[in-house]
Every structure is written in C-alpha cells, then in structure tokens.
C-alpha cells in the first residue's frame, strides 16, 4: 500500500521515515539533479530573509528540523559568516537514522539529534531560529509540530519554512510544471535512488498538502506572525518566514 493511502498516523509516519532511510545515500544527488541546482537559491533566500528580519549580530542557536543530510545548516553557517553574524550552536533534528548518518559525515560543525518535529528534543525558548526545508508536508502531526516550534523558539524567534505547496495548475506553464512533477520526477528520482516508490510519493504528497494560504493560517493559529511569503520558480517552491510574538 502506498504511503498516501495509509490512514493510521503512526504507521504513516514510520513508513515515511523508513523511506528516507532507504534513499539517504543518494538524496543530495537526486535533489541537485531534479531541481537543476535551483534549490540552493531557494535556501539562500530563506536564510538571508530570516537573518534580515531578526536583525541580531549574535545568535545562541539555529535548529534545523527534518534536517535530512544537513544541507540547510551549511547555508545557515555560510550566510551568517557573510553577514558578520555569530551563531554559537547549530543543531539538526531528524527522525531518519540514515539521513543523520550522511549529515554527520558531511557537516562537522553541528550537533545532530534523532527526533521528530512534533516531539522536538529542544528546550523551551532556547533557539533563535527553527527551519524546516521540504519536510513539513512529511510531518503527519503538523499542528503539533508548529506548536513545538513555538515552544522551543525564544520570544521574537523566527520559523523558516521552505516547501512545495499545493498550486493551481490550470495555465499552460503550470501544466508543464505539473507534468514534470508527476511524470519526470518519479522516473529520474527512481533511477538515481533505486527507490521508485519514494519519488512517486513526492508529487502525491504535494498534491495532498496545503495551499500556501492554509499553511499561513496554521502558523497564525500556532501564535506566529507572518513576516514574509514568496513563491519561486513558477510556484514550485514557497518560502514562509514567521515570528514568535
């Protein structure tokens, strides 16, 4: 049975984590190929915008949730250096042991913790920024996760979400994008990773996910104030930056 058909939340979450364990070794390569490297620009934009809004020169901690292989942590560190910002600690959290194994080999400046977004192993009001890139749609208990983000953030702290949100695919260009996501992506991703189910799951998970407006509303209901929302690359990717008030 496909992941999208599972109704039991615990079983569905466990299957998603197992899927990411299976594709961990080829995950970075698949991402670069499938996005033509454009995802790097999306990540840079998210980091820069959060630093800009936060406006601090010294940060205690940045926590990247569903960190995967730790890619975003590298951007957080490098862009902080470019902007003259000191970040004392970088922490990556992910439920996938396979992903964390790759992350630890690649990122030697961060602390990695096995854990779920909805049960965040981070102390109350201890982190300045929480980020989650292309992972919030894989969190089955999303509302609980946003509440956990709010709990762990310092007052005035930022949550940064990069995600493939559900889009209206009625126009010609949008239909072309839709074809790529539903037909090309599963084939290419499956060839690279040898796991066709994982890359069939991706477009299905986007189709089942929220619209940008719905995700904004969930953030507001969790207590956040929206600071920045922007879609990139014909609406493929959306950046949301919100602040704990």
Short mmCIF file of C-alpha atoms in Angstrom, two decimals:
data_model
loop_
_atom_site.label_atom_id
_atom_site.label_comp_id
_atom_site.label_asym_id
_atom_site.label_seq_id
_atom_site.Cartn_x
_atom_site.Cartn_y
_atom_site.Cartn_z
CA UNK A 1 0.00 0.00 0.00
CA UNK A 2 1.30 3.48 -0.88
CA UNK A 3 2.11 5.95 1.88
CA UNK A 4 -0.59 8.38 0.78
CA UNK A 5 -3.25 5.66 1.28
CA UNK A 6 -2.37 4.92 4.91
CA UNK A 7 -4.84 6.27 7.46
CA UNK A 8 -3.10 5.37 10.73
CA UNK A 9 -0.90 8.37 11.63
CA UNK A 10 1.81 6.41 13.44
CA UNK A 11 2.11 3.82 10.67
CA UNK A 12 2.22 6.52 8.01
CA UNK A 13 4.93 8.48 9.85
CA UNK A 14 7.03 5.35 10.35
CA UNK A 15 6.77 4.45 6.67
CA UNK A 16 7.85 7.95 5.60
CA UNK A 17 10.88 7.78 7.92
CA UNK A 18 11.78 4.31 6.58
CA UNK A 19 11.55 5.64 3.02
CA UNK A 20 14.03 8.42 3.79
CA UNK A 21 16.37 5.90 5.44
CA UNK A 22 16.36 3.98 2.15
CA UNK A 23 17.22 6.96 -0.09
CA UNK A 24 19.64 8.76 2.26
CA UNK A 25 22.82 7.89 0.36
CA UNK A 26 21.54 9.32 -2.94
CA UNK A 27 19.32 12.09 -1.56
CA UNK A 28 21.67 15.02 -2.22
CA UNK A 29 22.41 13.93 -5.79
CA UNK A 30 18.72 13.45 -6.57
CA UNK A 31 17.88 16.89 -5.16
CA UNK A 32 20.51 18.65 -7.26
CA UNK A 33 19.53 16.83 -10.46
CA UNK A 34 15.78 17.21 -10.03
CA UNK A 35 15.93 20.91 -9.14
CA UNK A 36 18.76 21.72 -11.59
CA UNK A 37 20.52 23.19 -8.55
CA UNK A 38 17.89 25.93 -8.16
CA UNK A 39 17.04 24.70 -4.65
CA UNK A 40 20.31 26.29 -3.48
CA UNK A 41 18.95 29.73 -4.36
CA UNK A 42 15.70 29.00 -2.51
CA UNK A 43 17.64 28.00 0.62
CA UNK A 44 19.89 31.08 0.45
CA UNK A 45 16.84 33.32 0.19
CA UNK A 46 15.31 31.76 3.29
CA UNK A 47 18.45 32.19 5.38
CA UNK A 48 19.08 35.77 4.26
CA UNK A 49 15.49 36.83 4.86
CA UNK A 50 15.41 35.35 8.39
CA UNK A 51 18.70 36.99 9.37
CA UNK A 52 17.47 40.28 7.92
CA UNK A 53 14.17 40.25 9.84
CA UNK A 54 15.73 39.01 13.10
CA UNK A 55 18.35 41.75 12.97
CA UNK A 56 20.75 40.27 15.54
CA UNK A 57 24.55 40.04 15.38
CA UNK A 58 24.81 37.14 17.85
CA UNK A 59 22.54 34.09 17.97
CA UNK A 60 22.53 31.36 20.59
CA UNK A 61 21.23 28.55 18.36
CA UNK A 62 19.79 27.68 14.98
CA UNK A 63 17.79 24.46 14.84
CA UNK A 64 17.10 22.76 11.51
CA UNK A 65 14.21 20.30 11.74
CA UNK A 66 13.83 17.39 9.31
CA UNK A 67 17.41 18.32 8.57
CA UNK A 68 17.99 15.35 6.27
CA UNK A 69 21.62 15.38 5.21
CA UNK A 70 22.23 18.77 6.84
CA UNK A 71 22.27 20.85 3.65
CA UNK A 72 20.46 23.85 5.09
CA UNK A 73 22.78 24.05 8.09
CA UNK A 74 25.68 24.73 5.72
CA UNK A 75 23.75 27.66 4.24
CA UNK A 76 22.90 28.98 7.72
CA UNK A 77 26.60 28.92 8.68
CA UNK A 78 27.99 30.34 5.44
CA UNK A 79 25.47 33.16 5.15
CA UNK A 80 25.95 34.07 8.83
CA UNK A 81 29.67 34.48 8.12
CA UNK A 82 28.94 36.63 5.07
CA UNK A 83 26.66 38.88 7.14
CA UNK A 84 29.02 39.07 10.13
CA UNK A 85 26.64 37.17 12.41
CA UNK A 86 27.95 34.90 15.17
CA UNK A 87 25.96 31.70 15.71
CA UNK A 88 27.08 29.77 18.78
CA UNK A 89 25.37 26.45 18.09
CA UNK A 90 23.86 24.67 15.09
CA UNK A 91 21.54 21.72 15.72
CA UNK A 92 19.99 19.32 13.22
CA UNK A 93 16.98 17.17 14.15
CA UNK A 94 15.63 14.30 12.05
CA UNK A 95 13.81 11.01 12.74
CA UNK A 96 15.75 9.20 9.99
CA UNK A 97 18.90 7.48 11.23
CA UNK A 98 20.02 7.00 7.63
CA UNK A 99 19.80 10.71 6.87
CA UNK A 100 21.61 11.65 10.08
CA UNK A 101 24.44 9.25 9.25
CA UNK A 102 25.06 11.14 5.99
CA UNK A 103 24.66 14.50 7.75
CA UNK A 104 27.26 13.69 10.40
CA UNK A 105 29.79 12.75 7.71
CA UNK A 106 29.13 15.97 5.77
CA UNK A 107 28.58 18.62 8.46
CA UNK A 108 31.19 18.64 11.22
CA UNK A 109 30.18 21.88 12.96
CA UNK A 110 26.65 20.90 14.07
CA UNK A 111 25.08 18.67 16.69
CA UNK A 112 22.63 16.11 15.32
CA UNK A 113 19.76 14.61 17.30
CA UNK A 114 17.38 11.86 16.29
CA UNK A 115 13.89 13.23 16.88
CA UNK A 116 10.53 14.21 15.44
CA UNK A 117 9.22 17.69 14.66
CA UNK A 118 6.08 17.00 16.69
CA UNK A 119 8.19 15.89 19.71
CA UNK A 120 11.07 18.33 19.33
CA UNK A 121 14.05 17.46 21.59
CA UNK A 122 14.85 21.13 22.16
CA UNK A 123 14.43 23.05 25.44
CA UNK A 124 11.79 25.74 25.90
CA UNK A 125 12.68 29.16 24.45
CA UNK A 126 16.24 28.08 23.66
CA UNK A 127 16.68 28.64 19.92
CA UNK A 128 16.66 31.82 17.83
CA UNK A 129 15.66 30.20 14.52
CA UNK A 130 13.89 26.98 13.59
CA UNK A 131 13.96 25.97 9.94
CA UNK A 132 12.38 23.12 8.05
CA UNK A 133 13.03 22.75 4.32
CA UNK A 134 10.86 20.45 2.22
CA UNK A 135 9.92 18.46 5.31
CA UNK A 136 6.79 19.94 6.87
CA UNK A 137 4.48 18.05 4.48
CA UNK A 138 6.10 14.81 5.69
CA UNK A 139 5.13 15.56 9.31
CA UNK A 140 1.84 13.79 9.90
CA UNK A 141 1.07 15.72 13.11
CA UNK A 142 1.81 19.11 11.59
CA UNK A 143 -0.24 21.22 14.02
CA UNK A 144 1.59 19.66 16.96
CA UNK A 145 4.91 20.35 15.21
CA UNK A 146 4.13 24.06 14.79
CA UNK A 147 3.19 24.23 18.47
CA UNK A 148 6.54 22.62 19.31
CA UNK A 149 8.35 25.18 17.15
CA UNK A 150 6.62 27.97 19.06
CA UNK A 151 7.55 26.40 22.41
CA UNK A 152 11.24 25.95 21.56
CA UNK A 153 11.77 29.39 20.00
CA UNK A 154 12.91 32.38 22.01
CA UNK A 155 10.46 35.30 22.10
CA UNK A 156 10.86 37.08 18.78
CA UNK A 157 12.47 33.99 17.24
CA UNK A 158 11.88 33.03 13.62
CA UNK A 159 10.45 29.95 11.94
CA UNK A 160 11.55 29.45 8.33
CA UNK A 161 9.65 27.02 6.12
CA UNK A 162 10.56 26.09 2.56
CA UNK A 163 8.04 23.76 0.98
CA UNK A 164 6.34 22.54 -2.18
CA UNK A 165 2.84 23.86 -1.52
CA UNK A 166 -0.24 22.85 -3.47
CA UNK A 167 -0.79 25.05 -6.53
CA UNK A 168 -3.50 25.71 -9.11
CA UNK A 169 -2.17 24.03 -12.27
CA UNK A 170 -4.68 25.45 -14.76
CA UNK A 171 -2.34 27.52 -17.01
CA UNK A 172 -0.12 26.16 -19.81
CA UNK A 173 3.12 26.79 -17.89
CA UNK A 174 1.66 25.29 -14.73
CA UNK A 175 0.55 22.21 -16.64
CA UNK A 176 4.12 21.80 -17.90
CA UNK A 177 5.40 22.03 -14.29
CA UNK A 178 2.75 19.55 -13.18
CA UNK A 179 3.82 17.09 -15.89
CA UNK A 180 7.42 17.37 -14.71
CA UNK A 181 6.49 16.78 -11.08
CA UNK A 182 4.18 13.83 -11.75
CA UNK A 183 5.90 12.09 -14.67
CA UNK A 184 9.56 13.12 -14.97
CA UNK A 185 10.49 13.48 -11.29
CA UNK A 186 9.41 9.97 -10.21
CA UNK A 187 11.31 8.36 -13.10
CA UNK A 188 14.57 10.30 -12.67
CA UNK A 189 14.47 10.17 -8.87
CA UNK A 190 13.72 6.46 -9.00
CA UNK A 191 16.67 5.79 -11.31
CA UNK A 192 19.10 7.71 -9.09
CA UNK A 193 17.87 6.30 -5.78
CA UNK A 194 16.70 2.86 -6.96
CA UNK A 195 13.57 3.58 -4.93
CA UNK A 196 10.70 4.40 -7.27
CA UNK A 197 8.08 4.48 -4.51
CA UNK A 198 9.89 7.30 -2.71
CA UNK A 199 9.80 9.56 -5.75
CA UNK A 200 6.24 8.60 -6.63
CA UNK A 201 5.35 9.69 -3.10
CA UNK A 202 6.78 13.21 -3.60
CA UNK A 203 4.26 14.57 -6.15
CA UNK A 204 1.43 12.76 -4.34
CA UNK A 205 2.44 14.34 -1.03
CA UNK A 206 2.47 17.81 -2.64
CA UNK A 207 -0.97 17.25 -4.18
CA UNK A 208 -2.33 16.21 -0.78
CA UNK A 209 -0.63 19.07 1.05
CA UNK A 210 -1.96 22.51 1.95
CA UNK A 211 -2.08 25.63 -0.12
CA UNK A 212 0.23 28.46 0.93
CA UNK A 213 -2.70 30.33 2.47
CA UNK A 214 -3.73 27.31 4.54
CA UNK A 215 -0.18 26.88 5.86
CA UNK A 216 -0.06 30.59 6.73
CA UNK A 217 -3.29 30.17 8.70
CA UNK A 218 -1.87 27.21 10.62
CA UNK A 219 1.20 29.26 11.55
CA UNK A 220 -1.01 32.12 12.76
CA UNK A 221 -3.14 29.71 14.79
CA UNK A 222 0.05 28.43 16.45
CA UNK A 223 0.80 32.01 17.56
CA UNK A 224 3.16 33.19 14.84
CA UNK A 225 3.06 36.49 12.98
CA UNK A 226 3.73 36.19 9.25
CA UNK A 227 6.69 38.27 8.10
CA UNK A 228 7.41 37.10 4.56
CA UNK A 229 5.80 34.80 1.98
CA UNK A 230 7.22 34.25 -1.51
CA UNK A 231 6.83 31.63 -4.24
CA UNK A 232 9.74 30.76 -6.53
CA UNK A 233 10.27 29.12 -9.91
CA UNK A 234 6.73 29.16 -11.29
CA UNK A 235 5.27 28.37 -7.89
CA UNK A 236 7.23 25.16 -7.40
CA UNK A 237 8.69 26.25 -4.06
CA UNK A 238 7.31 28.59 -1.38
CA UNK A 239 9.19 30.37 1.42
CA UNK A 240 7.34 31.33 4.59
CA UNK A 241 9.02 33.27 7.40
CA UNK A 242 7.09 33.87 10.63
CA UNK A 243 7.98 35.28 14.04
CA UNK A 244 7.08 34.22 17.56
CA UNK A 245 5.23 37.08 19.25
#
